[in-house]
Amino acid sequence: MRLVRRRLFWRIYLTLLASLVATALIMGALFWFLGQAQRELRPDEPAHHRWPPVISLYEADGRLVAAQGKQIPLPEAEPSRHWAPGHVLRVDLPDGRFALVHFEPPPGARVRGIIGVMLFVVFSVGLAAFPVTALLTRRLERLREGLQRWGETGTYAPLDARGDDEVALLARTFNAAAARLDALLAAQKRLLANASHELRSPLARLRFAAETAPSAGPARDEIVRNLGEMDGLVEELLLASRLEHQAPARDRREPVDVLGLAAEEAARFDAIVDGAPVEVLGDLVLLRRLVRNLLDNAARHGRPPTRVHVAPRDGGAELVVSDAGAGIAPGDREKVFEPFFRPGGIGEDRGGWGLGLALVRQIAERHGGTATCEAAENGGSRFVVRLAARLEAERSVRRRWTAPRCAR
């Protein structure tokens, strides 16, 4: 996985090596076709007797006396010029004559030499380029790790922005954008929390006045019901704000009997409960809200009977709440966990899903678990919540605490 994450490093490094190999191949081809491997004609050049020589004997005035093999022509210019192909050696004799000796390398010797030089150059440059490329991409890797931590924890630690190159400029840009975004989110959360808190007092007074009004009737009952819904929504907004502001480590963790908790809440909704006892390590208040929201959703949008099933699952617990309603369209089963989602065809009188299911998923993830919506066998809806085991929950909470999702 480490190699996969460092794709940029290997891309830069391999591109450098490929460019080097291509350059070496081009230069090798030029050496081959232009005969760059020859040597200069010098009197003191040593002979290589392991190669069969071609010899031409000349008089001092340049007349050919004898030749072994193909005649070696005299140079048209000074003897220091290059002769091709192969290596030519001039040997001056005591009587004034001279011999030209041509050493032709055996087939393949020149190719092997060029390949050897190319491999040596590629290896040397590749060895030197490795730390340089690693230094270049290490800063980008740290930048990626910092952004990944921000996405996983919701807490942004400023990136290392030392230097004046493009990577440092990118880090400074990210730091400025993250600081601005954190400030905006913090202001939004404070506004939501303060507004929700301030709404509770007047709502409580209005509800008390409506319930104690001397004239009873359908109008008063409707007012009381609507005020109750508003009070419940404000409570959910406050809970959502708390979940966004408070780190999971500050939750009160204790062993919770999921089956017993489900039975307590199901009694309020006349739901059927079955399953096996199973304990998880979690916040009792939050888990109670999770079960209550699932049952309230089934009572509101489904039809009886509502069934609750609890069972051990992978060392943790699985909680399933199903109803016999019309069900949820496949395309909406993920959207119902979004705050205030209202599918098509649902009137204002029935309301949308509010924050209830969004809180269900948030609480489940806070306990290292998941929340999903499926189709029930009888055509209704089936909500499945899986909670992590005791030991795994403590590790998962920190991984799953993300940036705000409910405050939109």
mmCIF file of C-alpha atoms in Angstrom:
data_model
loop_
_atom_site.group_PDB
_atom_site.id
_atom_site.type_symbol
_atom_site.label_atom_id
_atom_site.label_comp_id
_atom_site.label_asym_id
_atom_site.label_seq_id
_atom_site.Cartn_x
_atom_site.Cartn_y
_atom_site.Cartn_z
ATOM 1 C CA MET A 1 0.000 0.000 0.000
ATOM 2 C CA ARG A 2 2.929 2.338 0.677
ATOM 3 C CA LEU A 3 4.117 1.944 -2.923
ATOM 4 C CA VAL A 4 0.616 2.611 -4.237
ATOM 5 C CA ARG A 5 0.342 5.830 -2.216
ATOM 6 C CA ARG A 6 3.695 7.044 -3.593
ATOM 7 C CA ARG A 7 2.651 6.978 -7.222
ATOM 8 C CA LEU A 8 3.976 10.515 -7.780
ATOM 9 C CA PHE A 9 7.418 9.556 -6.472
ATOM 10 C CA TRP A 10 7.675 6.564 -8.772
ATOM 11 C CA ARG A 11 6.277 8.530 -11.703
ATOM 12 C CA ILE A 12 8.948 11.210 -11.363
ATOM 13 C CA TYR A 13 11.707 8.708 -10.696
ATOM 14 C CA LEU A 14 10.791 6.360 -13.560
ATOM 15 C CA THR A 15 10.317 9.284 -15.931
ATOM 16 C CA LEU A 16 13.836 10.426 -15.100
ATOM 17 C CA LEU A 17 15.231 6.948 -15.687
ATOM 18 C CA ALA A 18 13.250 6.518 -18.917
ATOM 19 C CA SER A 19 14.580 9.830 -20.212
ATOM 20 C CA LEU A 20 18.087 8.742 -19.326
ATOM 21 C CA VAL A 21 17.679 5.382 -21.081
ATOM 22 C CA ALA A 22 16.253 7.073 -24.175
ATOM 23 C CA THR A 23 19.178 9.498 -24.248
ATOM 24 C CA ALA A 24 21.668 6.662 -23.849
ATOM 25 C CA LEU A 25 20.023 4.697 -26.656
ATOM 26 C CA ILE A 26 20.124 7.680 -28.999
ATOM 27 C CA MET A 27 23.756 8.385 -28.183
ATOM 28 C CA GLY A 28 24.627 4.718 -28.599
ATOM 29 C CA ALA A 29 22.970 4.665 -31.999
ATOM 30 C CA LEU A 30 24.923 7.751 -33.033
ATOM 31 C CA PHE A 31 28.164 6.145 -31.873
ATOM 32 C CA TRP A 32 27.325 3.059 -33.859
ATOM 33 C CA PHE A 33 26.440 4.735 -37.128
ATOM 34 C CA LEU A 34 29.092 7.455 -37.054
ATOM 35 C CA GLY A 35 31.934 5.205 -35.907
ATOM 36 C CA GLN A 36 32.667 7.237 -32.794
ATOM 37 C CA ALA A 37 34.334 4.203 -31.199
ATOM 38 C CA GLN A 38 37.456 4.515 -33.381
ATOM 39 C CA ARG A 39 40.756 5.804 -32.095
ATOM 40 C CA GLU A 40 43.180 8.326 -33.506
ATOM 41 C CA LEU A 41 46.065 7.176 -35.671
ATOM 42 C CA ARG A 42 49.037 7.611 -33.340
ATOM 43 C CA PRO A 43 52.511 6.060 -33.634
ATOM 44 C CA ASP A 44 52.618 5.106 -29.984
ATOM 45 C CA GLU A 45 49.188 3.371 -29.903
ATOM 46 C CA PRO A 46 49.500 -0.194 -28.560
ATOM 47 C CA ALA A 47 48.556 -3.143 -30.761
ATOM 48 C CA HIS A 48 46.026 -5.798 -29.733
ATOM 49 C CA HIS A 49 47.294 -9.064 -31.097
ATOM 50 C CA ARG A 50 44.184 -10.981 -30.097
ATOM 51 C CA TRP A 51 42.428 -9.381 -33.109
ATOM 52 C CA PRO A 52 43.564 -10.537 -36.583
ATOM 53 C CA PRO A 53 45.259 -7.428 -38.143
ATOM 54 C CA VAL A 54 45.032 -6.074 -41.712
ATOM 55 C CA ILE A 55 48.501 -4.745 -42.774
ATOM 56 C CA SER A 56 49.532 -2.462 -45.638
ATOM 57 C CA LEU A 57 53.279 -1.761 -46.204
ATOM 58 C CA TYR A 58 54.216 1.563 -47.870
ATOM 59 C CA GLU A 59 57.419 3.122 -49.156
ATOM 60 C CA ALA A 60 58.483 6.438 -47.693
ATOM 61 C CA ASP A 61 57.009 8.209 -50.724
ATOM 62 C CA GLY A 62 53.613 6.553 -50.190
ATOM 63 C CA ARG A 63 53.787 3.738 -52.757
ATOM 64 C CA LEU A 64 52.159 0.492 -51.692
ATOM 65 C CA VAL A 65 54.665 -2.343 -51.296
ATOM 66 C CA ALA A 66 52.503 -5.170 -49.963
ATOM 67 C CA ALA A 67 49.209 -5.766 -48.176
ATOM 68 C CA GLN A 68 47.770 -8.478 -45.985
ATOM 69 C CA GLY A 69 44.038 -8.428 -46.395
ATOM 70 C CA LYS A 70 42.288 -5.377 -47.721
ATOM 71 C CA GLN A 71 44.521 -2.403 -48.510
ATOM 72 C CA ILE A 72 44.462 0.341 -45.929
ATOM 73 C CA PRO A 73 44.363 3.686 -47.781
ATOM 74 C CA LEU A 74 46.706 6.473 -46.833
ATOM 75 C CA PRO A 75 45.190 9.415 -44.970
ATOM 76 C CA GLU A 76 44.468 12.431 -47.141
ATOM 77 C CA ALA A 77 45.341 14.827 -44.334
ATOM 78 C CA GLU A 78 47.583 14.604 -41.308
ATOM 79 C CA PRO A 79 47.983 11.216 -39.645
ATOM 80 C CA SER A 80 46.212 12.538 -36.571
ATOM 81 C CA ARG A 81 42.823 12.463 -38.299
ATOM 82 C CA HIS A 82 40.258 9.779 -37.419
ATOM 83 C CA TRP A 83 40.059 6.692 -39.593
ATOM 84 C CA ALA A 84 36.970 4.508 -39.598
ATOM 85 C CA PRO A 85 35.966 1.873 -38.866
ATOM 86 C CA GLY A 86 38.114 0.151 -36.260
ATOM 87 C CA HIS A 87 41.573 1.167 -35.006
ATOM 88 C CA VAL A 88 44.559 1.962 -37.306
ATOM 89 C CA LEU A 89 48.150 1.944 -36.105
ATOM 90 C CA ARG A 90 51.158 3.379 -38.005
ATOM 91 C CA VAL A 91 54.505 1.614 -37.518
ATOM 92 C CA ASP A 92 57.641 3.367 -38.884
ATOM 93 C CA LEU A 93 60.416 1.011 -40.029
ATOM 94 C CA PRO A 94 64.211 1.723 -39.883
ATOM 95 C CA ASP A 95 64.599 1.827 -43.684
ATOM 96 C CA GLY A 96 62.058 4.658 -44.040
ATOM 97 C CA ARG A 97 59.120 2.524 -44.949
ATOM 98 C CA PHE A 98 56.030 2.384 -42.737
ATOM 99 C CA ALA A 99 53.203 -0.060 -42.144
ATOM 100 C CA LEU A 100 49.563 0.667 -41.478
ATOM 101 C CA VAL A 101 47.937 -1.921 -39.233
ATOM 102 C CA HIS A 102 44.158 -2.072 -38.891
ATOM 103 C CA PHE A 103 42.676 -3.882 -35.877
ATOM 104 C CA GLU A 104 39.029 -4.764 -36.563
ATOM 105 C CA PRO A 105 37.146 -5.758 -33.393
ATOM 106 C CA PRO A 106 35.314 -9.064 -33.556
ATOM 107 C CA PRO A 107 31.525 -8.879 -34.238
ATOM 108 C CA GLY A 108 29.591 -7.798 -31.176
ATOM 109 C CA ALA A 109 32.548 -6.357 -29.248
ATOM 110 C CA ARG A 110 31.569 -2.765 -30.008
ATOM 111 C CA VAL A 111 27.903 -3.426 -29.147
ATOM 112 C CA ARG A 112 28.827 -5.022 -25.836
ATOM 113 C CA GLY A 113 31.022 -2.075 -24.968
ATOM 114 C CA ILE A 114 28.313 0.456 -25.712
ATOM 115 C CA ILE A 115 25.719 -1.526 -23.743
ATOM 116 C CA GLY A 116 28.088 -1.789 -20.795
ATOM 117 C CA VAL A 117 28.688 1.953 -20.760
ATOM 118 C CA MET A 118 24.954 2.635 -21.043
ATOM 119 C CA LEU A 119 24.128 0.315 -18.148
ATOM 120 C CA PHE A 120 26.809 1.884 -15.981
ATOM 121 C CA VAL A 121 25.549 5.402 -16.708
ATOM 122 C CA VAL A 122 21.908 4.436 -16.081
ATOM 123 C CA PHE A 123 22.797 2.728 -12.801
ATOM 124 C CA SER A 124 24.935 5.628 -11.588
ATOM 125 C CA VAL A 125 22.417 8.334 -12.441
ATOM 126 C CA GLY A 126 19.526 6.238 -11.106
ATOM 127 C CA LEU A 127 21.338 5.746 -7.814
ATOM 128 C CA ALA A 128 22.002 9.471 -7.528
ATOM 129 C CA ALA A 129 18.471 10.466 -8.596
ATOM 130 C CA PHE A 130 16.704 8.303 -6.009
ATOM 131 C CA PRO A 131 17.340 10.523 -2.946
ATOM 132 C CA VAL A 132 16.743 13.679 -4.989
ATOM 133 C CA THR A 133 13.342 12.422 -6.144
ATOM 134 C CA ALA A 134 12.504 11.218 -2.631
ATOM 135 C CA LEU A 135 13.294 14.652 -1.204
ATOM 136 C CA LEU A 136 11.066 16.299 -3.799
ATOM 137 C CA THR A 137 8.055 14.071 -3.174
ATOM 138 C CA ARG A 138 8.409 13.754 0.611
ATOM 139 C CA ARG A 139 6.983 17.234 1.113
ATOM 140 C CA LEU A 140 4.029 16.427 -1.125
ATOM 141 C CA GLU A 141 3.499 13.250 0.889
ATOM 142 C CA ARG A 142 3.425 15.265 4.126
ATOM 143 C CA LEU A 143 0.938 17.646 2.525
ATOM 144 C CA ARG A 144 -1.315 14.725 1.577
ATOM 145 C CA GLU A 145 -1.061 13.202 5.059
ATOM 146 C CA GLY A 146 -2.028 16.506 6.680
ATOM 147 C CA LEU A 147 -5.103 16.876 4.485
ATOM 148 C CA GLN A 148 -6.055 13.254 5.117
ATOM 149 C CA ARG A 149 -5.889 13.799 8.894
ATOM 150 C CA TRP A 150 -8.107 16.846 8.473
ATOM 151 C CA GLY A 151 -10.701 14.805 6.621
ATOM 152 C CA GLU A 152 -10.622 11.958 9.152
ATOM 153 C CA THR A 153 -10.588 13.929 12.404
ATOM 154 C CA GLY A 154 -12.154 17.257 11.471
ATOM 155 C CA THR A 155 -9.196 19.020 13.116
ATOM 156 C CA TYR A 156 -6.775 20.842 10.845
ATOM 157 C CA ALA A 157 -3.123 21.112 11.837
ATOM 158 C CA PRO A 158 -1.268 23.773 9.815
ATOM 159 C CA LEU A 159 0.967 22.310 7.141
ATOM 160 C CA ASP A 160 4.695 22.960 6.952
ATOM 161 C CA ALA A 161 4.947 25.978 4.630
ATOM 162 C CA ARG A 162 8.663 26.678 4.861
ATOM 163 C CA GLY A 163 10.385 27.615 1.628
ATOM 164 C CA ASP A 164 9.587 29.677 -1.463
ATOM 165 C CA ASP A 165 8.875 26.998 -4.044
ATOM 166 C CA GLU A 166 5.544 25.786 -5.431
ATOM 167 C CA VAL A 167 5.046 23.179 -2.677
ATOM 168 C CA ALA A 168 5.443 25.795 0.060
ATOM 169 C CA LEU A 169 3.040 28.121 -1.781
ATOM 170 C CA LEU A 170 0.515 25.288 -2.027
ATOM 171 C CA ALA A 171 0.840 24.576 1.709
ATOM 172 C CA ARG A 172 0.324 28.252 2.600
ATOM 173 C CA THR A 173 -2.741 28.406 0.352
ATOM 174 C CA PHE A 174 -4.205 25.338 2.052
ATOM 175 C CA ASN A 175 -3.470 26.771 5.503
ATOM 176 C CA ALA A 176 -5.250 30.026 4.680
ATOM 177 C CA ALA A 177 -8.256 28.253 3.155
ATOM 178 C CA ALA A 178 -8.509 25.826 6.087
ATOM 179 C CA ALA A 179 -8.344 28.630 8.652
ATOM 180 C CA ARG A 180 -11.092 30.517 6.840
ATOM 181 C CA LEU A 181 -13.240 27.401 6.537
ATOM 182 C CA ASP A 182 -12.780 26.507 10.206
ATOM 183 C CA ALA A 183 -13.793 30.023 11.210
ATOM 184 C CA LEU A 184 -16.924 29.889 9.040
ATOM 185 C CA LEU A 185 -17.932 26.466 10.363
ATOM 186 C CA ALA A 186 -17.339 27.521 13.957
ATOM 187 C CA ALA A 187 -19.478 30.635 13.459
ATOM 188 C CA GLN A 188 -22.222 28.566 11.835
ATOM 189 C CA LYS A 189 -22.212 26.060 14.689
ATOM 190 C CA ARG A 190 -22.316 28.787 17.323
ATOM 191 C CA LEU A 191 -25.210 30.484 15.560
ATOM 192 C CA LEU A 192 -27.132 27.220 15.304
ATOM 193 C CA ALA A 193 -26.488 26.257 18.918
ATOM 194 C CA ASN A 194 -27.365 29.701 20.280
ATOM 195 C CA ALA A 195 -30.502 30.009 18.162
ATOM 196 C CA SER A 196 -31.669 26.535 19.176
ATOM 197 C CA HIS A 197 -31.018 27.245 22.831
ATOM 198 C CA GLU A 198 -32.817 30.584 22.720
ATOM 199 C CA LEU A 199 -35.837 28.998 21.043
ATOM 200 C CA ARG A 200 -36.424 26.497 23.838
ATOM 201 C CA SER A 201 -37.620 29.016 26.409
ATOM 202 C CA PRO A 202 -40.338 30.716 24.307
ATOM 203 C CA LEU A 203 -41.457 27.346 22.938
ATOM 204 C CA ALA A 204 -41.801 25.981 26.463
ATOM 205 C CA ARG A 205 -43.861 29.006 27.513
ATOM 206 C CA LEU A 206 -46.109 28.740 24.452
ATOM 207 C CA ARG A 207 -46.647 25.044 25.020
ATOM 208 C CA PHE A 208 -47.482 25.586 28.684
ATOM 209 C CA ALA A 209 -49.935 28.359 27.789
ATOM 210 C CA ALA A 210 -51.623 26.188 25.168
ATOM 211 C CA GLU A 211 -51.919 23.183 27.477
ATOM 212 C CA THR A 212 -53.403 25.263 30.326
ATOM 213 C CA ALA A 213 -55.764 27.305 28.169
ATOM 214 C CA PRO A 214 -59.368 27.132 29.490
ATOM 215 C CA SER A 215 -60.930 26.418 26.099
ATOM 216 C CA ALA A 216 -60.156 22.919 24.853
ATOM 217 C CA GLY A 217 -60.723 21.774 21.294
ATOM 218 C CA PRO A 218 -59.107 20.549 18.079
ATOM 219 C CA ALA A 219 -57.394 23.890 17.457
ATOM 220 C CA ARG A 220 -55.656 23.839 20.814
ATOM 221 C CA ASP A 221 -54.650 20.203 20.341
ATOM 222 C CA GLU A 222 -53.142 21.062 16.950
ATOM 223 C CA ILE A 223 -51.196 23.941 18.494
ATOM 224 C CA VAL A 224 -49.885 21.688 21.262
ATOM 225 C CA ARG A 225 -48.863 19.023 18.729
ATOM 226 C CA ASN A 226 -47.029 21.510 16.514
ATOM 227 C CA LEU A 227 -45.274 23.061 19.487
ATOM 228 C CA GLY A 228 -44.206 19.576 20.570
ATOM 229 C CA GLU A 229 -42.727 18.907 17.137
ATOM 230 C CA MET A 230 -40.880 22.219 17.192
ATOM 231 C CA ASP A 231 -39.526 21.460 20.647
ATOM 232 C CA GLY A 232 -38.344 18.045 19.453
ATOM 233 C CA LEU A 233 -36.648 19.605 16.426
ATOM 234 C CA VAL A 234 -34.872 22.151 18.619
ATOM 235 C CA GLU A 235 -33.702 19.330 20.888
ATOM 236 C CA GLU A 236 -32.308 17.461 17.880
ATOM 237 C CA LEU A 237 -30.560 20.602 16.654
ATOM 238 C CA LEU A 238 -28.918 21.014 20.048
ATOM 239 C CA LEU A 239 -27.846 17.367 20.023
ATOM 240 C CA ALA A 240 -26.433 17.708 16.508
ATOM 241 C CA SER A 241 -24.510 20.790 17.603
ATOM 242 C CA ARG A 242 -23.156 18.916 20.610
ATOM 243 C CA LEU A 243 -22.010 15.994 18.478
ATOM 244 C CA GLU A 244 -20.194 18.367 16.142
ATOM 245 C CA HIS A 245 -18.514 20.358 18.908
ATOM 246 C CA GLN A 246 -17.645 17.584 21.353
ATOM 247 C CA ALA A 247 -14.923 15.069 20.578
ATOM 248 C CA PRO A 248 -15.981 11.399 20.902
ATOM 249 C CA ALA A 249 -13.379 10.873 23.615
ATOM 250 C CA ARG A 250 -15.503 13.051 25.929
ATOM 251 C CA ASP A 251 -18.570 10.830 25.596
ATOM 252 C CA ARG A 252 -19.506 8.869 28.686
ATOM 253 C CA ARG A 253 -18.591 5.274 27.854
ATOM 254 C CA GLU A 254 -20.191 2.419 29.768
ATOM 255 C CA PRO A 255 -21.458 -1.114 29.041
ATOM 256 C CA VAL A 256 -24.920 -0.856 27.455
ATOM 257 C CA ASP A 257 -27.357 -3.769 27.107
ATOM 258 C CA VAL A 258 -28.702 -3.148 23.602
ATOM 259 C CA LEU A 259 -31.588 -5.631 23.909
ATOM 260 C CA GLY A 260 -32.725 -4.148 27.226
ATOM 261 C CA LEU A 261 -32.472 -0.612 25.851
ATOM 262 C CA ALA A 262 -34.485 -1.592 22.764
ATOM 263 C CA ALA A 263 -37.176 -3.203 24.931
ATOM 264 C CA GLU A 264 -37.536 -0.051 27.053
ATOM 265 C CA GLU A 265 -37.971 2.223 24.047
ATOM 266 C CA ALA A 266 -40.171 -0.242 22.119
ATOM 267 C CA ALA A 267 -42.705 -0.202 24.955
ATOM 268 C CA ARG A 268 -43.431 3.460 24.168
ATOM 269 C CA PHE A 269 -44.196 2.648 20.520
ATOM 270 C CA ASP A 270 -45.950 -0.714 20.955
ATOM 271 C CA ALA A 271 -43.229 -2.431 18.922
ATOM 272 C CA ILE A 272 -42.283 -6.125 19.000
ATOM 273 C CA VAL A 273 -38.795 -6.911 20.333
ATOM 274 C CA ASP A 274 -36.827 -10.142 20.057
ATOM 275 C CA GLY A 275 -33.221 -11.271 19.870
ATOM 276 C CA ALA A 276 -30.339 -12.079 22.177
ATOM 277 C CA PRO A 277 -28.730 -9.991 24.907
ATOM 278 C CA VAL A 278 -25.555 -8.234 23.783
ATOM 279 C CA GLU A 279 -23.480 -5.481 25.347
ATOM 280 C CA VAL A 280 -21.501 -2.710 23.689
ATOM 281 C CA LEU A 281 -19.352 0.029 25.132
ATOM 282 C CA GLY A 282 -21.075 3.322 24.452
ATOM 283 C CA ASP A 283 -22.895 6.433 25.586
ATOM 284 C CA LEU A 284 -26.261 5.355 26.999
ATOM 285 C CA VAL A 285 -27.957 8.692 26.276
ATOM 286 C CA LEU A 286 -26.846 8.722 22.644
ATOM 287 C CA LEU A 287 -27.728 5.069 22.068
ATOM 288 C CA ARG A 288 -31.163 5.656 23.578
ATOM 289 C CA ARG A 289 -31.661 8.546 21.149
ATOM 290 C CA LEU A 290 -30.589 6.271 18.283
ATOM 291 C CA VAL A 291 -33.176 3.597 19.141
ATOM 292 C CA ARG A 292 -35.891 6.164 19.803
ATOM 293 C CA ASN A 293 -35.337 7.931 16.482
ATOM 294 C CA LEU A 294 -35.546 4.630 14.587
ATOM 295 C CA LEU A 295 -38.804 3.694 16.300
ATOM 296 C CA ASP A 296 -40.236 7.181 15.829
ATOM 297 C CA ASN A 297 -39.348 7.027 12.136
ATOM 298 C CA ALA A 298 -41.109 3.652 11.775
ATOM 299 C CA ALA A 299 -44.211 4.968 13.551
ATOM 300 C CA ARG A 300 -44.278 8.101 11.426
ATOM 301 C CA HIS A 301 -43.518 6.778 7.960
ATOM 302 C CA GLY A 302 -44.364 3.085 8.185
ATOM 303 C CA ARG A 303 -47.235 0.890 9.298
ATOM 304 C CA PRO A 304 -47.475 -1.582 12.157
ATOM 305 C CA PRO A 305 -46.282 -4.002 13.195
ATOM 306 C CA THR A 306 -42.898 -2.495 13.981
ATOM 307 C CA ARG A 307 -40.307 -5.119 14.864
ATOM 308 C CA VAL A 308 -36.979 -4.716 16.633
ATOM 309 C CA HIS A 309 -34.375 -7.462 16.466
ATOM 310 C CA VAL A 310 -31.069 -7.464 18.380
ATOM 311 C CA ALA A 311 -28.271 -9.970 17.780
ATOM 312 C CA PRO A 312 -24.502 -10.274 18.267
ATOM 313 C CA ARG A 313 -22.533 -9.451 15.130
ATOM 314 C CA ASP A 314 -18.750 -9.638 14.635
ATOM 315 C CA GLY A 315 -18.109 -9.158 18.330
ATOM 316 C CA GLY A 316 -20.466 -6.172 18.455
ATOM 317 C CA ALA A 317 -24.226 -5.734 18.140
ATOM 318 C CA GLU A 318 -26.699 -5.537 15.275
ATOM 319 C CA LEU A 319 -29.964 -3.651 15.766
ATOM 320 C CA VAL A 320 -32.664 -4.030 13.097
ATOM 321 C CA VAL A 321 -35.885 -1.977 13.075
ATOM 322 C CA SER A 322 -38.427 -2.909 10.391
ATOM 323 C CA ASP A 323 -41.989 -1.898 9.580
ATOM 324 C CA ALA A 324 -44.748 -2.964 7.192
ATOM 325 C CA GLY A 325 -45.151 0.339 5.384
ATOM 326 C CA ALA A 326 -44.782 1.206 1.715
ATOM 327 C CA GLY A 327 -40.995 1.094 1.928
ATOM 328 C CA ILE A 328 -38.414 3.510 0.577
ATOM 329 C CA ALA A 329 -37.367 3.719 -3.053
ATOM 330 C CA PRO A 330 -33.879 2.285 -3.719
ATOM 331 C CA GLY A 331 -32.604 5.678 -4.851
ATOM 332 C CA ASP A 332 -33.720 7.300 -1.578
ATOM 333 C CA ARG A 333 -32.342 4.726 0.881
ATOM 334 C CA GLU A 334 -29.102 6.616 1.280
ATOM 335 C CA LYS A 335 -30.662 10.071 1.057
ATOM 336 C CA VAL A 336 -32.939 9.480 4.065
ATOM 337 C CA PHE A 337 -29.855 9.878 6.263
ATOM 338 C CA GLU A 338 -29.392 13.423 4.981
ATOM 339 C CA PRO A 339 -30.780 16.188 7.226
ATOM 340 C CA PHE A 340 -34.323 17.306 6.359
ATOM 341 C CA PHE A 341 -34.631 15.042 3.337
ATOM 342 C CA ARG A 342 -38.141 14.910 1.885
ATOM 343 C CA PRO A 343 -38.786 12.408 -0.940
ATOM 344 C CA GLY A 344 -41.129 13.174 -3.788
ATOM 345 C CA GLY A 345 -44.801 12.533 -3.106
ATOM 346 C CA ILE A 346 -44.575 13.268 0.633
ATOM 347 C CA GLY A 347 -46.843 16.126 1.654
ATOM 348 C CA GLU A 348 -46.138 18.857 4.174
ATOM 349 C CA ASP A 349 -48.615 17.305 6.604
ATOM 350 C CA ARG A 350 -46.533 14.120 6.849
ATOM 351 C CA GLY A 351 -43.246 15.978 7.072
ATOM 352 C CA GLY A 352 -39.823 14.832 6.007
ATOM 353 C CA TRP A 353 -37.202 12.875 7.869
ATOM 354 C CA GLY A 354 -35.848 15.906 9.714
ATOM 355 C CA LEU A 355 -32.681 15.241 11.682
ATOM 356 C CA GLY A 356 -33.778 11.909 13.153
ATOM 357 C CA LEU A 357 -32.059 9.495 10.788
ATOM 358 C CA ALA A 358 -29.096 11.831 10.296
ATOM 359 C CA LEU A 359 -28.524 11.614 14.050
ATOM 360 C CA VAL A 360 -28.933 7.827 13.914
ATOM 361 C CA ARG A 361 -26.059 7.509 11.478
ATOM 362 C CA GLN A 362 -23.978 10.079 13.322
ATOM 363 C CA ILE A 363 -24.388 8.261 16.637
ATOM 364 C CA ALA A 364 -23.696 4.878 15.041
ATOM 365 C CA GLU A 365 -20.468 6.140 13.456
ATOM 366 C CA ARG A 366 -19.521 7.760 16.752
ATOM 367 C CA HIS A 367 -19.664 4.260 18.247
ATOM 368 C CA GLY A 368 -17.524 2.763 15.485
ATOM 369 C CA GLY A 369 -20.528 1.366 13.590
ATOM 370 C CA THR A 370 -22.739 1.936 10.566
ATOM 371 C CA ALA A 371 -26.383 2.658 9.759
ATOM 372 C CA THR A 372 -28.037 1.552 6.517
ATOM 373 C CA CYS A 373 -31.509 1.293 5.022
ATOM 374 C CA GLU A 374 -32.713 -1.850 3.252
ATOM 375 C CA ALA A 375 -35.938 -3.284 1.896
ATOM 376 C CA ALA A 376 -37.902 -5.487 4.293
ATOM 377 C CA GLU A 377 -39.233 -8.862 3.198
ATOM 378 C CA ASN A 378 -42.840 -7.709 3.648
ATOM 379 C CA GLY A 379 -42.278 -4.649 1.442
ATOM 380 C CA GLY A 380 -41.606 -2.165 4.218
ATOM 381 C CA SER A 381 -38.384 -0.552 5.378
ATOM 382 C CA ARG A 382 -35.573 -2.167 7.316
ATOM 383 C CA PHE A 383 -32.999 -0.054 9.131
ATOM 384 C CA VAL A 384 -29.854 -1.902 10.181
ATOM 385 C CA VAL A 385 -27.455 -0.445 12.748
ATOM 386 C CA ARG A 386 -24.212 -2.244 13.525
ATOM 387 C CA LEU A 387 -22.230 -1.180 16.571
ATOM 388 C CA ALA A 388 -18.582 -2.062 17.071
ATOM 389 C CA ALA A 389 -17.291 -4.315 19.833
ATOM 390 C CA ARG A 390 -16.036 -2.868 23.083
ATOM 391 C CA LEU A 391 -12.343 -2.754 22.239
ATOM 392 C CA GLU A 392 -12.868 -1.801 18.602
ATOM 393 C CA ALA A 393 -15.259 1.018 19.521
ATOM 394 C CA GLU A 394 -12.562 2.984 21.329
ATOM 395 C CA ARG A 395 -10.292 2.814 18.280
ATOM 396 C CA SER A 396 -13.021 3.529 15.723
ATOM 397 C CA VAL A 397 -14.428 6.600 17.410
ATOM 398 C CA ARG A 398 -11.400 8.721 16.693
ATOM 399 C CA ARG A 399 -11.242 7.514 13.085
ATOM 400 C CA ARG A 400 -14.898 8.181 12.363
ATOM 401 C CA TRP A 401 -15.289 11.622 13.951
ATOM 402 C CA THR A 402 -15.567 13.820 10.886
ATOM 403 C CA ALA A 403 -16.277 17.422 10.041
ATOM 404 C CA PRO A 404 -19.860 18.749 10.407
ATOM 405 C CA ARG A 405 -22.477 17.017 8.320
ATOM 406 C CA CYS A 406 -25.819 17.912 9.884
ATOM 407 C CA ALA A 407 -25.581 21.678 9.981
ATOM 408 C CA ARG A 408 -26.625 22.672 6.460
#
